[in-house]
């Protein structure tokens, strides 16, 4: 708790240097998030954003090329468990990138609508000390989560590339990720440098896109929690519908990536890039599920608070209003990933299934290996 409070204090001072007005803090916050998204062409909070902008088209072209390069690498490594799984892990990032671009581009109008709603919300409720405290607390929590998530994601990616570089200098050439440019060998310096630069560029785009999209989700979800505190539930329903397909694809890809990493790490314990990738995926999954848990708790607390209101002492008209509010609070929106609710239970369930399927695949691989040895001995 001490560390969290210290981080909150740092975030509070940081925001206060921007402005003491929560409305301006929110505007500056969204502008920073939009600049990061603009690096990959999804600056959806800009008034002049166009889904067909040149920057986004170039990113889509790069994603298309990246997909086919990974698919080619996957076919050439078939039969080698470690290399195949490594390529499969990076290939799944294409699915994550595509669904994120789909959500933010196809639903850019809805996203802008939600953004304008929050701007008007800050304008409307600014001025009252108690409400200002809620607004500032939401901004501080969002900024803190963004900073922590960005730091963890960037650090894990940076350590992966630094480890690869040090290993390549001291031992042998080894790329940090599983994909490489076809017909460009990595056993000589020029080929290794070209593939290393290519992987660094693609990873930079991927990490930037993940940070910008995930932080936008953090902002929307914490704003939904604020709306629950203010007894306004329409915003949360729109937000939940917006991200349902997103979580279905992202959680599915992360699950397959985790299984692949577990299989490789158990088979080859000194495969250190896998540990860094595992950390990045765990951070992404944990933040989403933890915030989903917070949203569920907020909704449950609202329902209990309304239920405990002494409605029997009210007028009949007020009793009807309380009844309608109670009914609305029981359906504030469900943050789903297709097979369940996005919460900490889903987080642990995904890891439980990851371990089970990973161990099963390792067992099957060992049985096939022993059967092959027995066949050779008999032959």
GROMACS .gro file of C-alpha atoms in nm:
model
  379
    1UNK     CA    1   0.000   0.000   0.000
    2UNK     CA    2   0.289   0.235   0.074
    3UNK     CA    3   0.425   0.199  -0.279
    4UNK     CA    4   0.079   0.256  -0.430
    5UNK     CA    5   0.029   0.572  -0.224
    6UNK     CA    6   0.370   0.701  -0.326
    7UNK     CA    7   0.286   0.639  -0.690
    8UNK     CA    8  -0.048   0.815  -0.646
    9UNK     CA    9   0.133   1.116  -0.499
   10UNK     CA   10   0.370   1.129  -0.797
   11UNK     CA   11   0.079   1.104  -1.040
   12UNK     CA   12  -0.114   1.374  -0.854
   13UNK     CA   13   0.180   1.615  -0.873
   14UNK     CA   14   0.228   1.532  -1.240
   15UNK     CA   15  -0.135   1.612  -1.322
   16UNK     CA   16  -0.134   1.925  -1.109
   17UNK     CA   17   0.161   2.057  -1.308
   18UNK     CA   18  -0.062   2.035  -1.614
   19UNK     CA   19  -0.354   2.213  -1.444
   20UNK     CA   20  -0.555   2.212  -1.123
   21UNK     CA   21  -0.872   2.194  -1.330
   22UNK     CA   22  -0.980   1.827  -1.382
   23UNK     CA   23  -1.134   1.922  -1.716
   24UNK     CA   24  -0.799   2.038  -1.852
   25UNK     CA   25  -0.627   1.738  -1.698
   26UNK     CA   26  -0.869   1.511  -1.883
   27UNK     CA   27  -0.812   1.697  -2.211
   28UNK     CA   28  -0.433   1.676  -2.177
   29UNK     CA   29  -0.460   1.310  -2.080
   30UNK     CA   30  -0.664   1.219  -2.390
   31UNK     CA   31  -0.432   1.427  -2.611
   32UNK     CA   32  -0.129   1.229  -2.488
   33UNK     CA   33  -0.307   0.901  -2.549
   34UNK     CA   34  -0.409   1.019  -2.895
   35UNK     CA   35  -0.048   1.107  -2.985
   36UNK     CA   36   0.064   0.754  -2.898
   37UNK     CA   37  -0.218   0.606  -3.106
   38UNK     CA   38  -0.125   0.840  -3.391
   39UNK     CA   39   0.207   0.658  -3.424
   40UNK     CA   40   0.016   0.361  -3.568
   41UNK     CA   41  -0.256   0.563  -3.742
   42UNK     CA   42  -0.538   0.519  -3.489
   43UNK     CA   43  -0.559   0.867  -3.336
   44UNK     CA   44  -0.935   0.819  -3.306
   45UNK     CA   45  -0.980   1.103  -3.057
   46UNK     CA   46  -0.888   1.359  -3.322
   47UNK     CA   47  -1.179   1.557  -3.463
   48UNK     CA   48  -1.046   1.509  -3.818
   49UNK     CA   49  -0.968   1.137  -3.788
   50UNK     CA   50  -1.037   0.942  -4.107
   51UNK     CA   51  -1.040   0.560  -4.114
   52UNK     CA   52  -0.870   0.563  -4.454
   53UNK     CA   53  -0.576   0.788  -4.361
   54UNK     CA   54  -0.242   0.717  -4.527
   55UNK     CA   55  -0.062   0.634  -4.202
   56UNK     CA   56  -0.314   0.365  -4.113
   57UNK     CA   57  -0.302   0.222  -4.466
   58UNK     CA   58   0.076   0.187  -4.437
   59UNK     CA   59   0.037   0.013  -4.101
   60UNK     CA   60  -0.220  -0.225  -4.253
   61UNK     CA   61   0.017  -0.298  -4.541
   62UNK     CA   62   0.295  -0.368  -4.294
   63UNK     CA   63   0.063  -0.598  -4.097
   64UNK     CA   64  -0.024  -0.786  -4.417
   65UNK     CA   65   0.345  -0.835  -4.505
   66UNK     CA   66   0.426  -0.929  -4.146
   67UNK     CA   67   0.151  -1.194  -4.153
   68UNK     CA   68   0.280  -1.363  -4.468
   69UNK     CA   69   0.640  -1.355  -4.350
   70UNK     CA   70   0.535  -1.523  -4.025
   71UNK     CA   71   0.323  -1.776  -4.213
   72UNK     CA   72   0.620  -1.862  -4.436
   73UNK     CA   73   0.845  -1.900  -4.130
   74UNK     CA   74   0.582  -2.125  -3.973
   75UNK     CA   75   0.582  -2.361  -4.270
   76UNK     CA   76   0.962  -2.378  -4.287
   77UNK     CA   77   0.997  -2.462  -3.916
   78UNK     CA   78   0.734  -2.738  -3.914
   79UNK     CA   79   0.877  -3.043  -3.735
   80UNK     CA   80   1.093  -2.840  -3.498
   81UNK     CA   81   0.880  -2.790  -3.186
   82UNK     CA   82   1.072  -2.496  -3.041
   83UNK     CA   83   1.106  -2.298  -3.364
   84UNK     CA   84   0.750  -2.377  -3.472
   85UNK     CA   85   0.598  -2.263  -3.143
   86UNK     CA   86   0.815  -1.952  -3.144
   87UNK     CA   87   0.687  -1.853  -3.489
   88UNK     CA   88   0.332  -1.938  -3.384
   89UNK     CA   89   0.357  -1.699  -3.086
   90UNK     CA   90   0.459  -1.407  -3.306
   91UNK     CA   91   0.200  -1.497  -3.571
   92UNK     CA   92  -0.079  -1.463  -3.313
   93UNK     CA   93   0.021  -1.102  -3.258
   94UNK     CA   94  -0.123  -1.036  -3.603
   95UNK     CA   95  -0.464  -1.144  -3.474
   96UNK     CA   96  -0.432  -0.911  -3.174
   97UNK     CA   97  -0.327  -0.620  -3.397
   98UNK     CA   98  -0.608  -0.679  -3.646
   99UNK     CA   99  -0.889  -0.692  -3.389
  100UNK     CA  100  -0.761  -0.379  -3.216
  101UNK     CA  101  -0.751  -0.187  -3.544
  102UNK     CA  102  -1.094  -0.326  -3.633
  103UNK     CA  103  -1.248  -0.204  -3.308
  104UNK     CA  104  -1.093   0.141  -3.310
  105UNK     CA  105  -1.144   0.207  -3.681
  106UNK     CA  106  -1.486   0.052  -3.743
  107UNK     CA  107  -1.631   0.195  -3.421
  108UNK     CA  108  -1.447   0.527  -3.430
  109UNK     CA  109  -1.780   0.714  -3.433
  110UNK     CA  110  -1.897   0.540  -3.115
  111UNK     CA  111  -1.558   0.596  -2.951
  112UNK     CA  112  -1.574   0.965  -3.033
  113UNK     CA  113  -1.930   0.976  -2.900
  114UNK     CA  114  -1.819   0.824  -2.570
  115UNK     CA  115  -1.530   1.068  -2.554
  116UNK     CA  116  -1.755   1.369  -2.610
  117UNK     CA  117  -1.994   1.236  -2.347
  118UNK     CA  118  -1.710   1.231  -2.093
  119UNK     CA  119  -1.600   1.582  -2.190
  120UNK     CA  120  -1.955   1.707  -2.132
  121UNK     CA  121  -1.972   1.504  -1.814
  122UNK     CA  122  -1.661   1.676  -1.675
  123UNK     CA  123  -1.803   2.014  -1.773
  124UNK     CA  124  -2.137   1.942  -1.608
  125UNK     CA  125  -2.017   1.806  -1.275
  126UNK     CA  126  -1.711   2.027  -1.227
  127UNK     CA  127  -1.739   2.271  -0.938
  128UNK     CA  128  -1.879   2.060  -0.658
  129UNK     CA  129  -1.596   1.955  -0.418
  130UNK     CA  130  -1.723   1.600  -0.370
  131UNK     CA  131  -1.775   1.542  -0.742
  132UNK     CA  132  -1.442   1.705  -0.828
  133UNK     CA  133  -1.276   1.457  -0.594
  134UNK     CA  134  -1.432   1.167  -0.787
  135UNK     CA  135  -1.323   1.316  -1.120
  136UNK     CA  136  -0.965   1.374  -1.004
  137UNK     CA  137  -0.941   1.028  -0.847
  138UNK     CA  138  -1.055   0.867  -1.173
  139UNK     CA  139  -0.795   1.065  -1.371
  140UNK     CA  140  -0.520   0.972  -1.127
  141UNK     CA  141  -0.608   0.603  -1.135
  142UNK     CA  142  -0.620   0.604  -1.516
  143UNK     CA  143  -0.288   0.785  -1.548
  144UNK     CA  144  -0.126   0.550  -1.294
  145UNK     CA  145  -0.251   0.238  -1.475
  146UNK     CA  146  -0.137   0.374  -1.810
  147UNK     CA  147   0.209   0.448  -1.674
  148UNK     CA  148   0.248   0.108  -1.509
  149UNK     CA  149   0.124  -0.083  -1.812
  150UNK     CA  150   0.340   0.115  -2.053
  151UNK     CA  151   0.646   0.072  -1.831
  152UNK     CA  152   0.598  -0.304  -1.790
  153UNK     CA  153   0.533  -0.363  -2.162
  154UNK     CA  154   0.824  -0.150  -2.282
  155UNK     CA  155   1.063  -0.292  -2.023
  156UNK     CA  156   0.983  -0.654  -2.112
  157UNK     CA  157   1.028  -0.584  -2.485
  158UNK     CA  158   1.349  -0.389  -2.427
  159UNK     CA  159   1.500  -0.660  -2.207
  160UNK     CA  160   1.420  -0.921  -2.472
  161UNK     CA  161   1.611  -0.728  -2.738
  162UNK     CA  162   1.899  -0.640  -2.504
  163UNK     CA  163   1.937  -1.004  -2.404
  164UNK     CA  164   1.944  -1.108  -2.770
  165UNK     CA  165   2.204  -0.843  -2.851
  166UNK     CA  166   2.433  -0.939  -2.561
  167UNK     CA  167   2.400  -1.309  -2.643
  168UNK     CA  168   2.477  -1.242  -3.009
  169UNK     CA  169   2.789  -1.042  -2.921
  170UNK     CA  170   2.927  -1.287  -2.666
  171UNK     CA  171   2.810  -1.630  -2.784
  172UNK     CA  172   2.634  -1.662  -3.121
  173UNK     CA  173   2.382  -1.478  -3.337
  174UNK     CA  174   2.031  -1.519  -3.193
  175UNK     CA  175   1.725  -1.317  -3.288
  176UNK     CA  176   1.488  -1.211  -3.007
  177UNK     CA  177   1.171  -1.324  -3.190
  178UNK     CA  178   1.076  -1.620  -3.408
  179UNK     CA  179   1.021  -1.453  -3.746
  180UNK     CA  180   1.286  -1.351  -3.998
  181UNK     CA  181   1.309  -1.218  -4.353
  182UNK     CA  182   1.298  -1.507  -4.602
  183UNK     CA  183   1.626  -1.589  -4.778
  184UNK     CA  184   1.822  -1.360  -4.544
  185UNK     CA  185   2.043  -1.578  -4.327
  186UNK     CA  186   2.113  -1.494  -3.964
  187UNK     CA  187   2.447  -1.675  -3.941
  188UNK     CA  188   2.644  -1.379  -4.072
  189UNK     CA  189   2.659  -1.022  -3.946
  190UNK     CA  190   2.479  -0.838  -4.225
  191UNK     CA  191   2.186  -1.082  -4.235
  192UNK     CA  192   2.157  -1.083  -3.857
  193UNK     CA  193   2.164  -0.701  -3.838
  194UNK     CA  194   1.897  -0.671  -4.107
  195UNK     CA  195   1.664  -0.920  -3.934
  196UNK     CA  196   1.733  -0.766  -3.593
  197UNK     CA  197   1.639  -0.420  -3.723
  198UNK     CA  198   1.326  -0.564  -3.889
  199UNK     CA  199   1.216  -0.733  -3.566
  200UNK     CA  200   1.288  -0.417  -3.367
  201UNK     CA  201   1.074  -0.209  -3.603
  202UNK     CA  202   0.783  -0.455  -3.600
  203UNK     CA  203   0.800  -0.492  -3.223
  204UNK     CA  204   0.799  -0.115  -3.181
  205UNK     CA  205   0.481  -0.088  -3.386
  206UNK     CA  206   0.320  -0.376  -3.197
  207UNK     CA  207   0.406  -0.246  -2.850
  208UNK     CA  208   0.290   0.105  -2.946
  209UNK     CA  209  -0.042  -0.026  -3.075
  210UNK     CA  210  -0.098  -0.246  -2.771
  211UNK     CA  211  -0.016   0.033  -2.525
  212UNK     CA  212  -0.239   0.290  -2.699
  213UNK     CA  213  -0.537   0.054  -2.737
  214UNK     CA  214  -0.513  -0.102  -2.391
  215UNK     CA  215  -0.475   0.239  -2.226
  216UNK     CA  216  -0.781   0.363  -2.414
  217UNK     CA  217  -0.969   0.064  -2.274
  218UNK     CA  218  -0.843   0.146  -1.923
  219UNK     CA  219  -0.973   0.498  -1.964
  220UNK     CA  220  -1.315   0.384  -2.088
  221UNK     CA  221  -1.352   0.125  -1.814
  222UNK     CA  222  -1.253   0.358  -1.531
  223UNK     CA  223  -1.489   0.618  -1.676
  224UNK     CA  224  -1.761   0.352  -1.667
  225UNK     CA  225  -1.683   0.294  -1.298
  226UNK     CA  226  -1.719   0.669  -1.247
  227UNK     CA  227  -2.056   0.661  -1.423
  228UNK     CA  228  -2.171   0.386  -1.188
  229UNK     CA  229  -2.072   0.605  -0.893
  230UNK     CA  230  -2.279   0.884  -1.048
  231UNK     CA  231  -2.577   0.648  -1.115
  232UNK     CA  232  -2.544   0.683  -1.493
  233UNK     CA  233  -2.544   0.336  -1.656
  234UNK     CA  234  -2.593   0.395  -2.030
  235UNK     CA  235  -2.222   0.467  -2.079
  236UNK     CA  236  -2.114   0.133  -1.928
  237UNK     CA  237  -2.351  -0.065  -2.153
  238UNK     CA  238  -2.210   0.098  -2.468
  239UNK     CA  239  -1.855   0.041  -2.349
  240UNK     CA  240  -1.917  -0.329  -2.277
  241UNK     CA  241  -2.072  -0.388  -2.621
  242UNK     CA  242  -1.780  -0.209  -2.786
  243UNK     CA  243  -1.512  -0.440  -2.644
  244UNK     CA  244  -1.682  -0.782  -2.636
  245UNK     CA  245  -1.543  -0.907  -2.971
  246UNK     CA  246  -1.211  -0.744  -2.887
  247UNK     CA  247  -1.172  -0.949  -2.570
  248UNK     CA  248  -1.285  -1.269  -2.739
  249UNK     CA  249  -1.004  -1.247  -2.998
  250UNK     CA  250  -0.738  -1.100  -2.768
  251UNK     CA  251  -0.793  -1.347  -2.485
  252UNK     CA  252  -0.800  -1.635  -2.734
  253UNK     CA  253  -0.469  -1.527  -2.889
  254UNK     CA  254  -0.308  -1.469  -2.549
  255UNK     CA  255  -0.423  -1.813  -2.432
  256UNK     CA  256  -0.266  -1.983  -2.736
  257UNK     CA  257   0.052  -1.779  -2.692
  258UNK     CA  258   0.080  -1.875  -2.326
  259UNK     CA  259   0.034  -2.244  -2.407
  260UNK     CA  260   0.301  -2.225  -2.678
  261UNK     CA  261   0.546  -2.048  -2.446
  262UNK     CA  262   0.488  -2.302  -2.166
  263UNK     CA  263   0.554  -2.591  -2.404
  264UNK     CA  264   0.880  -2.438  -2.528
  265UNK     CA  265   1.006  -2.324  -2.187
  266UNK     CA  266   0.947  -2.667  -2.030
  267UNK     CA  267   1.122  -2.831  -2.324
  268UNK     CA  268   1.406  -2.575  -2.339
  269UNK     CA  269   1.444  -2.415  -1.992
  270UNK     CA  270   1.710  -2.164  -2.105
  271UNK     CA  271   1.480  -2.009  -2.370
  272UNK     CA  272   1.491  -1.668  -2.201
  273UNK     CA  273   1.298  -1.465  -2.465
  274UNK     CA  274   0.998  -1.679  -2.374
  275UNK     CA  275   1.010  -1.550  -2.016
  276UNK     CA  276   0.998  -1.189  -2.136
  277UNK     CA  277   0.707  -1.264  -2.372
  278UNK     CA  278   0.530  -1.448  -2.092
  279UNK     CA  279   0.569  -1.141  -1.871
  280UNK     CA  280   0.428  -0.906  -2.135
  281UNK     CA  281   0.125  -1.128  -2.196
  282UNK     CA  282   0.066  -1.176  -1.823
  283UNK     CA  283   0.072  -0.800  -1.761
  284UNK     CA  284  -0.173  -0.737  -2.045
  285UNK     CA  285  -0.411  -1.009  -1.928
  286UNK     CA  286  -0.386  -0.915  -1.560
  287UNK     CA  287  -0.459  -0.545  -1.609
  288UNK     CA  288  -0.768  -0.619  -1.820
  289UNK     CA  289  -0.906  -0.879  -1.578
  290UNK     CA  290  -0.829  -0.670  -1.268
  291UNK     CA  291  -1.013  -0.369  -1.410
  292UNK     CA  292  -1.303  -0.592  -1.510
  293UNK     CA  293  -1.315  -0.713  -1.150
  294UNK     CA  294  -1.322  -0.353  -1.024
  295UNK     CA  295  -1.612  -0.277  -1.260
  296UNK     CA  296  -1.807  -0.580  -1.136
  297UNK     CA  297  -1.749  -0.481  -0.773
  298UNK     CA  298  -1.871  -0.127  -0.844
  299UNK     CA  299  -2.190  -0.260  -1.003
  300UNK     CA  300  -2.254  -0.500  -0.714
  301UNK     CA  301  -2.197  -0.226  -0.457
  302UNK     CA  302  -2.445  -0.003  -0.639
  303UNK     CA  303  -2.711  -0.274  -0.638
  304UNK     CA  304  -2.663  -0.339  -0.265
  305UNK     CA  305  -2.669   0.033  -0.184
  306UNK     CA  306  -2.996   0.085  -0.371
  307UNK     CA  307  -3.147  -0.226  -0.213
  308UNK     CA  308  -3.062  -0.095   0.136
  309UNK     CA  309  -3.238   0.237   0.078
  310UNK     CA  310  -3.535   0.267   0.321
  311UNK     CA  311  -3.785   0.274   0.036
  312UNK     CA  312  -4.074   0.183   0.267
  313UNK     CA  313  -4.056   0.533   0.420
  314UNK     CA  314  -4.089   0.705   0.081
  315UNK     CA  315  -4.381   0.826  -0.122
  316UNK     CA  316  -4.530   0.586  -0.379
  317UNK     CA  317  -4.382   0.781  -0.671
  318UNK     CA  318  -4.035   0.767  -0.511
  319UNK     CA  319  -4.076   0.395  -0.445
  320UNK     CA  320  -4.143   0.338  -0.814
  321UNK     CA  321  -3.835   0.541  -0.904
  322UNK     CA  322  -3.622   0.334  -0.665
  323UNK     CA  323  -3.762   0.015  -0.818
  324UNK     CA  324  -3.668   0.129  -1.169
  325UNK     CA  325  -3.322   0.230  -1.049
  326UNK     CA  326  -3.274  -0.107  -0.882
  327UNK     CA  327  -3.375  -0.289  -1.202
  328UNK     CA  328  -3.134  -0.076  -1.406
  329UNK     CA  329  -2.848  -0.133  -1.160
  330UNK     CA  330  -2.887  -0.511  -1.199
  331UNK     CA  331  -2.808  -0.482  -1.571
  332UNK     CA  332  -2.535  -0.216  -1.597
  333UNK     CA  333  -2.353  -0.401  -1.874
  334UNK     CA  334  -2.146  -0.717  -1.880
  335UNK     CA  335  -1.782  -0.702  -1.979
  336UNK     CA  336  -1.756  -1.037  -2.158
  337UNK     CA  337  -1.493  -1.224  -2.358
  338UNK     CA  338  -1.742  -1.470  -2.510
  339UNK     CA  339  -1.710  -1.755  -2.259
  340UNK     CA  340  -1.749  -1.560  -1.938
  341UNK     CA  341  -1.702  -1.228  -1.763
  342UNK     CA  342  -1.373  -1.039  -1.773
  343UNK     CA  343  -1.259  -1.060  -1.409
  344UNK     CA  344  -0.989  -1.219  -1.194
  345UNK     CA  345  -1.165  -1.554  -1.207
  346UNK     CA  346  -1.119  -1.551  -1.585
  347UNK     CA  347  -0.750  -1.465  -1.534
  348UNK     CA  348  -0.687  -1.768  -1.312
  349UNK     CA  349  -0.904  -1.992  -1.529
  350UNK     CA  350  -0.699  -1.904  -1.837
  351UNK     CA  351  -0.376  -1.987  -1.654
  352UNK     CA  352  -0.518  -2.312  -1.519
  353UNK     CA  353  -0.614  -2.423  -1.870
  354UNK     CA  354  -0.280  -2.302  -2.004
  355UNK     CA  355  -0.096  -2.530  -1.764
  356UNK     CA  356  -0.325  -2.828  -1.833
  357UNK     CA  357  -0.307  -2.806  -2.213
  358UNK     CA  358   0.066  -2.727  -2.207
  359UNK     CA  359   0.142  -3.036  -1.998
  360UNK     CA  360  -0.081  -3.249  -2.223
  361UNK     CA  361   0.104  -3.133  -2.535
  362UNK     CA  362   0.440  -3.204  -2.373
  363UNK     CA  363   0.325  -3.550  -2.271
  364UNK     CA  364   0.204  -3.628  -2.624
  365UNK     CA  365   0.530  -3.502  -2.771
  366UNK     CA  366   0.733  -3.720  -2.533
  367UNK     CA  367   0.524  -4.026  -2.616
  368UNK     CA  368   0.573  -3.970  -2.988
  369UNK     CA  369   0.947  -3.925  -2.933
  370UNK     CA  370   0.974  -4.250  -2.735
  371UNK     CA  371   0.765  -4.434  -2.994
  372UNK     CA  372   0.999  -4.309  -3.268
  373UNK     CA  373   1.305  -4.427  -3.072
  374UNK     CA  374   1.148  -4.767  -3.017
  375UNK     CA  375   1.068  -4.796  -3.385
  376UNK     CA  376   1.429  -4.714  -3.475
  377UNK     CA  377   1.564  -4.971  -3.229
  378UNK     CA  378   1.333  -5.241  -3.364
  379UNK     CA  379   1.428  -5.154  -3.719
   0.00000   0.00000   0.00000
